[in-house]
């Protein structure tokens, strides 16, 4: 039996129920199954951004996250892998999704395997994942997986991509995330100050003798 | 434990009356507030340093120098002095001057500043914030403790044979705090020197404050300045008090709702739950702040922000009276009862205590520059190499 992993899903859908959440759930199921088949128990934590919408704006105005949002960010800090799914609005990720990313610590996702997903009305927007969502995660130095999953309205009706239907794409992406997560040591909780340089190093960086 | 107030010097329109004070009125209010705090019996008045509207406190030592003359007991301090954008040579001179004028009734708190644009106004680069804080403070300390300094660094022109005057009072520099909210590097710096560390937690949940202070305490012990519980710690705070808690809530809400720092964001109820802001009766403030010692250990200084968000001067003075009469005596009693041991400092060190400690340790480094020791105006070349003047330690005591 392998070591356990924590998978955190971030879903930015605005309606209840939402197709964005549905895609996040399907991807989670695929990744979880693949991890379990490889012998790794999985703990799944879901962050539904709609529940934190007011707190995200509050955090932007006050500079600190409060209440349940603070707990959600701590959950994310202990993740071994992330599934991030946003609806596409006006050619790009939703404002709520970006606002959440904006309050993250700049190192919160560094090196972390992230499976990207998006939902939209028509297949014509599918490349938004690659021209807008992916660069955002590149900037955060996340390990964004090569496969990202876009689901248009037609896909849910089974009338979308007939060559490479949505369930197949979900399975492939889930497996890819599982492989990437299994290959890493579990992260666990980190000491926030472990990377603080000693004062000797701080002085040396400045070229000043104590 | 010391209790005091600190001002960020914001000029904010009073949302109830619509009145906006001009710069002159706001500066004069700050002077009135500081004098009132002294008369009411609070321990500390600290002023911020800002160089951009809507703030008026750009020149802390000018303000504190005046206050040194018109107050009697209160400790005068800063919250904070910008160690990044001020020239450490000017800081050494100005705060030594303040120390002499106030007869040691002062200390100061270093900070990096939180406004990006301020750096280029003073010819500095915000990306160098931490290195500037490290190098400038290292130089400032040398200017206070060594009579003649030769120095070269990354950020300012070199110094050759420079003597900062006046020398620190009795040869002992002012006590220094380091303020930082997010940067463990600054807690590390405070711990390295054995200086005080103030966490201005007014916008932060206690869980974060607790982590930062625990880190500073642990590093203070690591650098051999004493046990972790003996480190000198301060906290920020903000309160709005009326005898009856509902009156406090009703009166403060319009100020809270539109305040530049938190207005239009979380509700007052959410914000007070998550941060030290307490709006209510004196007993509610006592219950909340009396419990902080349980979170961070015994600490030596508690500062309150009371004069912001456009509150009228009269209201601020009433807040000071409520603090001094109905809250501080009880908080002091509670905190001191929770002090873990007699050798955990009750208060931050006073000037007299620091002089006594330096004498005991044989560490009095610098005395006055004066009389025949003036190397520039009274010295002839044949009198020898100025680098080899006798040390003047302890002279101020007539020792």
Coordinates of C-alpha atoms in Angstrom, one line a residue:
Chain A
X1 CA 0.0 0.0 0.0
X2 CA 1.4 3.4 -1.0
X3 CA 1.5 6.6 0.9
X4 CA -1.6 8.8 1.0
X5 CA -2.1 12.0 -1.0
X6 CA -4.3 15.1 -0.6
X7 CA -6.1 16.3 -3.7
X8 CA -7.6 19.8 -3.5
X9 CA -10.2 20.9 -6.1
X10 CA -10.9 24.6 -6.8
X11 CA -14.2 25.2 -8.6
X12 CA -15.4 28.6 -9.7
X13 CA -18.9 28.0 -10.9
X14 CA -21.5 30.5 -10.0
X15 CA -24.7 28.6 -10.1
X16 CA -25.9 25.7 -8.1
X17 CA -25.7 23.1 -9.4
X18 CA -23.0 24.2 -11.9
X19 CA -21.5 22.4 -14.9
X20 CA -18.1 23.7 -13.7
X21 CA -18.5 21.8 -10.4
X22 CA -19.7 18.8 -12.4
X23 CA -16.5 18.8 -14.4
X24 CA -14.4 19.3 -11.3
X25 CA -16.2 16.3 -9.7
X26 CA -15.6 14.1 -12.8
X27 CA -12.0 15.0 -13.0
X28 CA -11.6 14.3 -9.2
X29 CA -13.2 10.9 -9.6
X30 CA -10.9 10.0 -12.5
X31 CA -7.8 11.1 -10.6
X32 CA -8.8 9.5 -7.3
X33 CA -9.5 6.2 -9.0
X34 CA -6.2 6.2 -10.8
X35 CA -4.3 7.0 -7.5
X36 CA -6.2 4.3 -5.6
X37 CA -5.4 1.8 -8.3
X38 CA -1.7 2.7 -7.9
X39 CA -2.1 2.0 -4.2
X40 CA -2.4 5.5 -2.8
X41 CA -5.3 6.4 -0.5
X42 CA -6.6 9.9 -1.4
X43 CA -8.1 12.6 0.7
X44 CA -10.1 15.0 -1.4
X45 CA -10.9 18.6 -0.2
X46 CA -13.1 20.8 -2.3
X47 CA -12.9 24.6 -2.4
X48 CA -16.1 25.9 -3.9
X49 CA -15.3 29.6 -4.6
X50 CA -18.9 30.7 -4.7
X51 CA -18.9 30.0 -0.9
X52 CA -16.0 32.3 -0.4
X53 CA -16.9 35.1 -2.9
X54 CA -17.5 37.8 -0.3
X55 CA -14.5 36.7 1.8
X56 CA -12.3 36.9 -1.3
X57 CA -13.2 40.5 -1.9
X58 CA -12.9 41.3 1.8
X59 CA -9.4 39.8 1.7
X60 CA -8.5 42.1 -1.2
X61 CA -9.7 45.1 0.7
X62 CA -8.2 44.2 4.1
X63 CA -5.1 42.3 3.1
X64 CA -5.9 39.2 5.1
X65 CA -8.1 36.2 4.6
X66 CA -10.7 35.5 7.3
X67 CA -12.8 32.7 8.6
X68 CA -13.6 29.8 6.3
X69 CA -11.4 31.3 3.5
X70 CA -8.4 31.2 5.8
X71 CA -9.1 27.5 6.4
X72 CA -9.5 26.9 2.6
X73 CA -6.1 28.5 1.9
X74 CA -4.5 26.3 4.6
X75 CA -6.1 23.3 2.9
X76 CA -4.5 24.4 -0.3
X77 CA -1.1 24.8 1.3
X78 CA -1.1 21.1 2.2
X79 CA -2.2 19.8 -1.2
X80 CA -0.2 17.3 -3.2
X81 CA -2.2 18.0 -6.3
X82 CA -4.8 20.5 -7.5
X83 CA -7.7 20.4 -9.9
X84 CA -8.7 24.0 -10.9
X85 CA -11.8 24.5 -12.9
X86 CA -13.3 27.8 -14.0
X87 CA -16.1 28.8 -16.3
X88 CA -15.0 31.0 -19.2
X89 CA -16.4 34.5 -19.2
X90 CA -15.7 37.0 -21.9
X91 CA -12.9 34.9 -23.4
X92 CA -11.1 34.1 -20.1
X93 CA -11.3 32.8 -16.6
X94 CA -14.0 34.2 -14.4
X95 CA -13.4 37.2 -12.2
X96 CA -14.0 35.2 -9.1
X97 CA -11.5 32.6 -10.1
X98 CA -8.8 35.3 -10.8
X99 CA -9.6 37.1 -7.6
X100 CA -9.0 33.9 -5.7
X101 CA -5.7 33.4 -7.4
X102 CA -4.8 37.0 -6.7
X103 CA -5.0 36.5 -2.9
X104 CA -2.9 33.4 -3.0
X105 CA 0.6 33.6 -1.7
X106 CA 3.0 33.8 -4.7
X107 CA 4.5 30.4 -3.7
X108 CA 1.3 28.7 -2.8
X109 CA 1.2 26.5 -5.9
X110 CA 4.9 26.4 -6.7
X111 CA 5.9 23.0 -8.2
X112 CA 2.5 21.6 -7.5
X113 CA 0.8 19.4 -10.2
X114 CA -2.3 21.2 -11.4
X115 CA -4.9 19.9 -13.7
X116 CA -6.7 22.7 -15.5
X117 CA -10.3 22.6 -16.6
X118 CA -12.9 25.0 -18.0
X119 CA -16.5 25.1 -19.1
X120 CA -18.0 27.2 -21.7
X121 CA -21.1 27.6 -23.9
X122 CA -19.4 26.7 -27.2
X123 CA -16.4 24.6 -28.3
X124 CA -15.0 27.7 -30.0
X125 CA -13.7 28.9 -26.6
X126 CA -11.7 25.7 -25.8
X127 CA -8.3 27.3 -26.5
X128 CA -8.9 29.9 -23.7
X129 CA -7.5 27.2 -21.4
X130 CA -4.2 27.5 -23.2
X131 CA -4.0 31.2 -24.0
X132 CA -5.2 32.6 -20.6
X133 CA -5.6 30.0 -17.9
X134 CA -2.3 28.2 -18.5
X135 CA -0.1 31.3 -18.5
X136 CA -1.5 32.3 -15.1
X137 CA -0.4 29.0 -13.6
X138 CA 3.0 29.3 -15.4
X139 CA 3.4 32.6 -13.7
X140 CA 2.7 30.9 -10.3
X141 CA 5.3 28.3 -11.3
X142 CA 2.8 25.5 -10.9
X143 CA 3.4 22.2 -12.7
X144 CA 0.4 22.6 -15.0
X145 CA -0.3 19.3 -16.8
X146 CA 0.0 19.2 -20.6
X147 CA -3.6 17.9 -20.8
X148 CA -6.3 20.4 -19.8
X149 CA -10.0 19.6 -20.2
X150 CA -12.6 21.9 -21.7
X151 CA -16.2 21.0 -21.6
X152 CA -18.7 22.8 -23.8
X153 CA -22.5 22.5 -23.4
X154 CA -22.6 20.1 -26.3
X155 CA -20.1 17.8 -24.5
X156 CA -22.5 17.2 -21.7
X157 CA -25.2 16.2 -24.2
X158 CA -22.8 13.7 -25.8
X159 CA -23.0 15.8 -29.0
X160 CA -19.6 17.5 -28.7
X161 CA -16.3 15.9 -29.8
X162 CA -17.2 12.5 -31.3
X163 CA -13.6 11.5 -32.0
X164 CA -12.4 12.2 -28.5
X165 CA -15.5 12.4 -26.3
X166 CA -15.5 14.2 -22.9
X167 CA -15.4 11.0 -20.7
X168 CA -12.2 9.8 -22.5
X169 CA -10.6 13.2 -22.0
X170 CA -11.5 13.2 -18.4
X171 CA -10.1 9.8 -17.9
X172 CA -6.8 10.7 -19.6
X173 CA -6.4 13.9 -17.6
X174 CA -7.2 12.2 -14.3
X175 CA -4.6 9.5 -14.9
X176 CA -2.0 12.1 -15.9
X177 CA -2.6 14.0 -12.6
X178 CA -2.5 10.8 -10.6
X179 CA 0.8 9.8 -12.1
X180 CA 2.3 13.2 -11.4
X181 CA 1.0 13.1 -7.8
X182 CA 2.2 9.6 -7.1
X183 CA 5.7 10.4 -8.3
X184 CA 6.0 13.1 -5.6
X185 CA 6.6 12.8 -1.9
X186 CA 3.6 13.8 0.1
X187 CA 3.9 17.5 1.0
X188 CA 2.3 17.6 4.4
X189 CA 2.2 20.8 6.5
X190 CA 5.2 23.0 6.2
X191 CA 6.8 25.3 8.7
X192 CA 6.2 28.8 7.3
X193 CA 9.5 30.1 8.6
X194 CA 11.8 27.2 7.6
X195 CA 13.1 29.1 4.6
X196 CA 13.9 32.3 6.5
X197 CA 17.6 33.0 6.1
X198 CA 19.7 33.4 9.2
X199 CA 20.9 36.9 10.0
X200 CA 24.4 36.0 9.0
X201 CA 23.1 35.1 5.6
X202 CA 21.0 38.3 5.5
X203 CA 24.1 40.3 6.2
X204 CA 26.2 38.4 3.8
X205 CA 23.7 38.9 1.0
X206 CA 24.1 42.7 1.6
X207 CA 27.9 42.3 1.6
X208 CA 28.0 43.8 5.1
X209 CA 30.2 42.5 7.9
X210 CA 28.3 42.2 11.2
Chain B
X1 CA 3.3 46.1 30.7
X2 CA 3.2 49.5 29.0
X3 CA 0.1 50.8 27.4
X4 CA 0.0 53.6 24.8
X5 CA -1.4 54.9 21.6
X6 CA 0.0 55.2 18.1
X7 CA -1.2 57.4 15.3
X8 CA -0.9 56.8 11.6
X9 CA -1.8 60.5 11.1
X10 CA -4.4 60.0 8.4
X11 CA -6.5 63.0 7.3
X12 CA -9.9 61.5 6.8
X13 CA -13.3 63.2 6.3
X14 CA -15.5 62.6 9.3
X15 CA -18.4 60.7 7.7
X16 CA -20.9 61.9 10.3
X17 CA -20.2 65.7 10.1
X18 CA -18.5 65.9 6.7
X19 CA -15.6 67.8 8.2
X20 CA -12.2 67.3 6.8
X21 CA -9.3 68.7 8.8
X22 CA -6.5 70.4 6.9
X23 CA -2.9 69.4 7.5
X24 CA -2.3 72.1 10.1
X25 CA -5.4 71.1 12.1
X26 CA -4.5 67.4 12.0
X27 CA -0.9 68.0 13.1
X28 CA -2.2 70.2 16.0
X29 CA -4.7 67.5 16.9
X30 CA -1.9 64.9 17.2
X31 CA 0.0 67.2 19.6
X32 CA -3.2 67.6 21.7
X33 CA -3.7 63.9 21.6
X34 CA -0.2 63.2 22.8
X35 CA -0.3 65.7 25.6
X36 CA -3.6 64.4 26.7
X37 CA -2.3 60.8 26.7
X38 CA 0.6 62.0 28.9
X39 CA -1.8 63.8 31.3
X40 CA -4.2 60.8 31.4
X41 CA -1.3 58.6 32.5
X42 CA -0.8 56.4 29.4
X43 CA 2.8 55.1 29.0
X44 CA 3.6 55.6 25.3
X45 CA 2.8 57.9 22.4
X46 CA 4.1 56.8 19.0
X47 CA 3.7 58.5 15.7
X48 CA 4.0 57.0 12.3
X49 CA 6.1 58.3 9.4
X50 CA 4.5 58.8 6.1
X51 CA 5.5 60.9 3.1
X52 CA 2.2 60.9 1.1
X53 CA -1.2 62.3 1.5
X54 CA -3.6 61.7 3.3
X55 CA -1.0 61.3 6.0
X56 CA 0.6 64.3 7.7
X57 CA 3.3 62.8 9.9
X58 CA 6.4 63.2 7.8
X59 CA 8.8 64.5 10.4
X60 CA 8.6 62.4 13.6
X61 CA 11.6 63.9 15.4
X62 CA 10.3 67.4 15.0
X63 CA 7.0 66.4 16.5
X64 CA 8.5 64.3 19.2
X65 CA 11.1 66.9 20.1
X66 CA 8.3 69.4 20.8
X67 CA 6.4 66.8 22.7
X68 CA 9.5 66.1 24.8
X69 CA 9.3 69.7 26.0
X70 CA 5.6 69.8 26.8
X71 CA 5.0 66.3 28.3
X72 CA 6.3 64.9 31.6
X73 CA 6.2 61.1 31.8
X74 CA 5.1 59.6 28.6
X75 CA 7.6 57.6 26.4
X76 CA 7.8 59.1 22.9
X77 CA 8.3 56.7 20.1
X78 CA 7.7 56.0 16.4
X79 CA 5.5 53.5 14.6
X80 CA 7.4 53.3 12.4
X81 CA 10.7 55.0 11.4
X82 CA 11.5 54.1 7.8
X83 CA 14.9 52.4 8.0
X84 CA 14.7 51.7 4.2
X85 CA 14.3 55.2 2.7
X86 CA 15.9 57.4 5.4
X87 CA 19.6 57.9 5.4
X88 CA 21.0 56.0 8.4
X89 CA 23.3 58.9 9.0
X90 CA 20.4 61.3 9.4
X91 CA 18.5 58.8 11.6
X92 CA 21.6 58.4 13.9
X93 CA 21.8 62.2 14.3
X94 CA 18.1 63.0 14.6
X95 CA 17.2 60.3 17.1
X96 CA 20.3 60.9 19.2
X97 CA 19.3 64.5 19.3
X98 CA 15.8 63.5 20.4
X99 CA 17.3 61.2 23.0
X100 CA 19.3 64.0 24.5
X101 CA 16.4 66.5 24.4
X102 CA 13.9 64.1 25.9
X103 CA 16.6 63.0 28.5
X104 CA 16.1 59.4 27.4
X105 CA 12.3 59.4 27.5
X106 CA 12.1 57.9 24.0
X107 CA 12.6 54.8 21.9
X108 CA 11.9 54.1 18.3
X109 CA 10.5 51.4 16.0
X110 CA 12.0 50.5 12.7
X111 CA 9.8 49.6 9.8
X112 CA 10.2 49.3 6.0
X113 CA 7.1 51.2 5.1
X114 CA 4.2 49.9 3.2
X115 CA 3.8 52.3 0.3
X116 CA 5.7 51.2 -2.9
X117 CA 6.0 54.7 -4.4
X118 CA 7.8 56.1 -1.3
X119 CA 11.0 54.2 -2.3
X120 CA 11.7 56.1 -5.5
X121 CA 10.8 59.4 -4.0
X122 CA 13.9 58.9 -1.8
X123 CA 16.0 57.3 -4.5
X124 CA 15.5 53.7 -3.4
X125 CA 14.2 50.5 -4.9
X126 CA 11.4 48.7 -3.1
X127 CA 12.7 45.3 -4.3
X128 CA 15.7 46.0 -2.1
X129 CA 13.4 46.5 1.0
X130 CA 14.9 43.8 3.2
X131 CA 18.5 44.4 2.2
X132 CA 18.1 48.1 2.8
X133 CA 16.6 47.4 6.3
X134 CA 19.5 45.1 7.1
X135 CA 22.4 47.3 5.8
X136 CA 21.0 50.7 7.0
X137 CA 20.3 49.4 10.5
X138 CA 23.7 47.8 10.8
X139 CA 25.2 51.2 9.9
X140 CA 22.9 53.1 12.3
X141 CA 24.0 50.9 15.2
X142 CA 27.7 51.5 14.4
X143 CA 27.1 55.3 14.2
X144 CA 25.6 55.2 17.7
X145 CA 28.1 52.8 19.3
X146 CA 31.4 53.8 17.6
X147 CA 32.8 57.4 17.9
X148 CA 34.5 57.2 14.5
X149 CA 33.1 55.2 11.7
X150 CA 34.8 54.0 8.5
X151 CA 32.1 52.3 6.4
X152 CA 31.3 51.1 3.0
X153 CA 28.1 49.4 1.9
X154 CA 25.9 48.8 -1.2
X155 CA 23.3 51.5 -0.8
X156 CA 24.9 54.8 0.3
X157 CA 28.2 56.6 -0.2
X158 CA 31.1 55.4 1.9
X159 CA 32.0 57.1 5.2
X160 CA 35.5 58.0 6.1
X161 CA 36.3 58.9 9.7
X162 CA 32.7 60.0 10.3
X163 CA 31.4 60.9 13.8
X164 CA 27.6 61.3 14.2
X165 CA 26.7 64.0 16.7
X166 CA 25.4 64.4 19.3
X167 CA 26.6 61.1 20.7
X168 CA 23.9 59.0 22.3
X169 CA 22.9 60.1 25.8
X170 CA 25.3 58.7 28.4
X171 CA 26.9 56.7 25.7
X172 CA 23.9 54.3 25.4
X173 CA 21.8 54.4 22.1
X174 CA 18.0 54.5 22.2
X175 CA 16.2 51.2 22.6
X176 CA 15.0 50.0 19.2
X177 CA 12.0 48.0 18.2
X178 CA 11.5 46.3 14.8
X179 CA 8.0 46.3 13.4
X180 CA 7.0 43.7 10.8
X181 CA 3.7 42.1 10.0
X182 CA 4.7 39.5 7.4
X183 CA 8.4 39.3 7.1
X184 CA 10.2 36.7 9.3
X185 CA 13.5 38.3 8.1
X186 CA 12.7 41.3 10.3
X187 CA 11.8 39.2 13.3
X188 CA 15.2 37.5 12.7
X189 CA 16.9 40.9 12.6
X190 CA 15.3 42.0 15.9
X191 CA 16.3 38.7 17.5
X192 CA 19.9 38.9 16.2
X193 CA 20.4 42.3 17.9
X194 CA 18.3 41.5 21.0
X195 CA 16.0 44.4 20.1
X196 CA 12.3 44.5 20.6
X197 CA 9.8 43.2 18.1
X198 CA 6.4 44.7 17.6
X199 CA 3.8 42.9 15.6
X200 CA 1.1 45.3 14.5
X201 CA -1.6 42.8 14.3
X202 CA -4.5 45.2 13.9
X203 CA -5.5 43.6 10.5
X204 CA -4.5 40.1 11.3
X205 CA -6.0 37.1 13.0
X206 CA -4.2 36.0 16.2
X207 CA -3.0 32.7 14.6
X208 CA -0.6 34.6 12.4
X209 CA 0.6 37.0 15.1
X210 CA 1.3 34.1 17.4
X211 CA 3.5 32.4 14.8
X212 CA 5.6 35.5 14.1
X213 CA 6.1 36.2 17.8
X214 CA 7.0 32.6 18.6
X215 CA 9.6 32.7 15.8
X216 CA 11.1 35.9 17.1
X217 CA 11.2 34.5 20.7
X218 CA 12.9 31.3 19.5
X219 CA 15.5 33.2 17.5
X220 CA 16.1 35.7 20.4
X221 CA 17.1 32.7 22.6
X222 CA 19.1 31.2 19.7
X223 CA 21.3 34.4 19.6
X224 CA 22.0 34.2 23.3
X225 CA 20.1 37.3 24.5
X226 CA 18.1 35.4 27.1
X227 CA 15.3 32.9 27.3
X228 CA 12.5 33.0 24.7
X229 CA 10.1 34.2 27.3
X230 CA 12.4 37.2 28.1
X231 CA 12.3 38.6 24.6
X232 CA 10.8 42.1 24.3
X233 CA 7.5 41.9 22.5
X234 CA 4.8 44.5 21.6
X235 CA 1.4 44.2 20.0
X236 CA -0.8 46.6 18.1
X237 CA -4.5 47.1 18.8
X238 CA -7.5 49.2 18.0
X239 CA -10.6 49.8 20.1
X240 CA -13.6 52.1 20.2
X241 CA -15.2 52.3 23.6
X242 CA -18.2 53.6 25.3
X243 CA -19.5 52.7 28.8
X244 CA -22.4 51.0 27.1
X245 CA -21.4 48.6 24.3
X246 CA -24.4 49.3 22.1
X247 CA -23.5 53.0 22.1
X248 CA -20.0 52.2 21.0
X249 CA -21.3 50.0 18.1
X250 CA -23.8 52.7 17.0
X251 CA -21.3 55.5 17.2
X252 CA -18.4 53.8 15.5
X253 CA -20.2 52.0 12.7
X254 CA -20.4 54.9 10.2
X255 CA -16.6 55.5 10.7
X256 CA -15.9 51.8 10.2
X257 CA -18.1 51.5 7.1
X258 CA -16.3 54.1 5.1
X259 CA -12.8 54.0 6.6
X260 CA -10.1 53.9 3.9
X261 CA -8.5 50.9 5.5
X262 CA -11.4 48.5 5.9
X263 CA -14.5 50.3 4.6
X264 CA -16.7 48.7 2.0
X265 CA -15.2 45.3 2.9
X266 CA -16.1 43.0 5.7
X267 CA -18.9 43.9 8.1
X268 CA -17.8 45.4 11.4
X269 CA -19.0 42.2 13.1
X270 CA -16.8 40.1 10.8
X271 CA -13.8 42.3 11.2
X272 CA -14.0 42.5 15.0
X273 CA -14.4 38.8 15.2
X274 CA -11.2 38.1 13.1
X275 CA -8.9 40.9 14.3
X276 CA -8.1 42.8 17.6
X277 CA -10.6 45.6 16.7
X278 CA -12.9 45.7 19.6
X279 CA -16.0 48.0 19.6
X280 CA -17.8 47.9 22.9
X281 CA -17.6 48.5 26.6
X282 CA -14.5 48.8 28.7
X283 CA -15.1 45.3 30.1
X284 CA -15.2 43.8 26.5
X285 CA -11.8 45.4 25.7
X286 CA -10.4 44.1 29.0
X287 CA -11.7 40.6 28.2
X288 CA -10.3 40.6 24.7
X289 CA -6.9 42.2 25.3
X290 CA -6.4 40.5 28.7
X291 CA -6.4 37.2 26.9
X292 CA -3.6 38.2 24.4
X293 CA -0.9 37.1 26.9
X294 CA -2.3 33.6 26.8
X295 CA -1.7 33.6 23.0
X296 CA 1.7 35.2 22.6
X297 CA 3.2 35.0 26.1
X298 CA 3.8 37.9 28.5
X299 CA 4.6 41.0 26.4
X300 CA 5.9 44.5 27.3
X301 CA 4.0 47.0 25.2
X302 CA 0.4 47.3 24.0
X303 CA -0.3 50.1 21.6
X304 CA -3.8 51.2 20.5
X305 CA -4.9 53.0 17.4
X306 CA -7.6 55.5 18.5
X307 CA -7.3 58.6 16.3
X308 CA -8.1 57.5 12.8
X309 CA -10.9 57.2 10.3
X310 CA -12.0 60.8 10.7
X311 CA -13.0 60.5 14.4
X312 CA -13.4 64.0 15.9
X313 CA -10.7 65.2 18.3
X314 CA -13.1 65.4 21.2
X315 CA -14.1 61.7 20.7
X316 CA -10.4 60.7 20.5
X317 CA -9.7 62.5 23.8
X318 CA -12.7 60.7 25.4
X319 CA -11.3 57.4 24.2
X320 CA -7.9 58.1 25.8
X321 CA -9.7 58.9 29.1
X322 CA -11.7 55.6 28.9
X323 CA -8.5 53.7 28.2
X324 CA -6.5 55.3 31.0
X325 CA -9.3 55.2 33.6
X326 CA -11.4 52.2 32.9
X327 CA -9.2 49.8 30.9
X328 CA -5.5 50.1 31.4
X329 CA -5.3 49.6 35.1
X330 CA -7.3 46.4 34.9
X331 CA -5.4 45.2 31.8
X332 CA -2.1 45.9 33.6
X333 CA -3.2 43.9 36.6
X334 CA -4.3 41.0 34.5
X335 CA -1.1 40.9 32.3
X336 CA 1.2 41.2 35.3
X337 CA -0.5 38.5 37.1
X338 CA 0.2 36.3 34.1
X339 CA 3.9 37.2 34.0
X340 CA 5.6 33.8 34.2
X341 CA 8.6 34.8 36.2
X342 CA 10.3 37.7 37.9
X343 CA 13.1 37.7 35.4
X344 CA 10.7 38.2 32.5
X345 CA 11.0 41.9 31.9
X346 CA 7.9 43.8 33.2
X347 CA 8.4 46.7 30.7
X348 CA 10.7 47.4 27.8
X349 CA 14.1 48.7 29.2
X350 CA 14.2 52.3 30.2
X351 CA 17.2 54.5 29.4
X352 CA 18.4 54.3 33.0
X353 CA 18.2 50.6 33.0
X354 CA 20.2 50.4 29.8
X355 CA 22.9 52.6 31.1
X356 CA 23.1 50.6 34.3
X357 CA 23.3 47.3 32.3
X358 CA 26.0 48.7 29.9
X359 CA 28.1 49.9 32.9
X360 CA 27.7 46.5 34.5
X361 CA 28.8 44.8 31.4
X362 CA 31.6 47.2 30.8
X363 CA 30.1 48.0 27.4
X364 CA 29.8 51.7 27.5
X365 CA 31.1 52.4 24.0
X366 CA 30.7 56.0 23.2
X367 CA 30.8 59.2 25.2
X368 CA 30.3 62.8 24.3
X369 CA 32.2 64.5 21.6
X370 CA 33.1 67.9 23.0
X371 CA 35.8 70.2 24.2
X372 CA 39.3 69.2 23.3
X373 CA 38.0 66.0 21.6
X374 CA 36.4 68.0 18.8
X375 CA 38.5 66.7 15.9
X376 CA 37.3 69.1 13.3
X377 CA 37.0 72.6 14.7
X378 CA 39.5 72.7 17.5
X379 CA 42.2 70.3 16.4
X380 CA 45.6 71.2 14.9
X381 CA 47.4 68.8 12.6
X382 CA 50.3 68.5 15.0
X383 CA 48.0 67.2 17.8
X384 CA 48.2 63.8 16.2
X385 CA 46.1 61.2 14.4
X386 CA 42.4 61.8 15.3
X387 CA 41.8 58.1 14.9
X388 CA 43.7 57.5 18.1
X389 CA 41.9 59.8 20.5
X390 CA 41.2 58.3 23.9
X391 CA 37.8 56.6 24.3
X392 CA 35.4 58.8 26.2
X393 CA 33.2 56.1 27.6
X394 CA 31.4 56.9 30.8
X395 CA 32.5 60.5 30.7
X396 CA 28.9 61.7 30.8
X397 CA 28.6 60.2 34.3
X398 CA 31.8 61.9 35.4
X399 CA 33.4 58.5 35.8

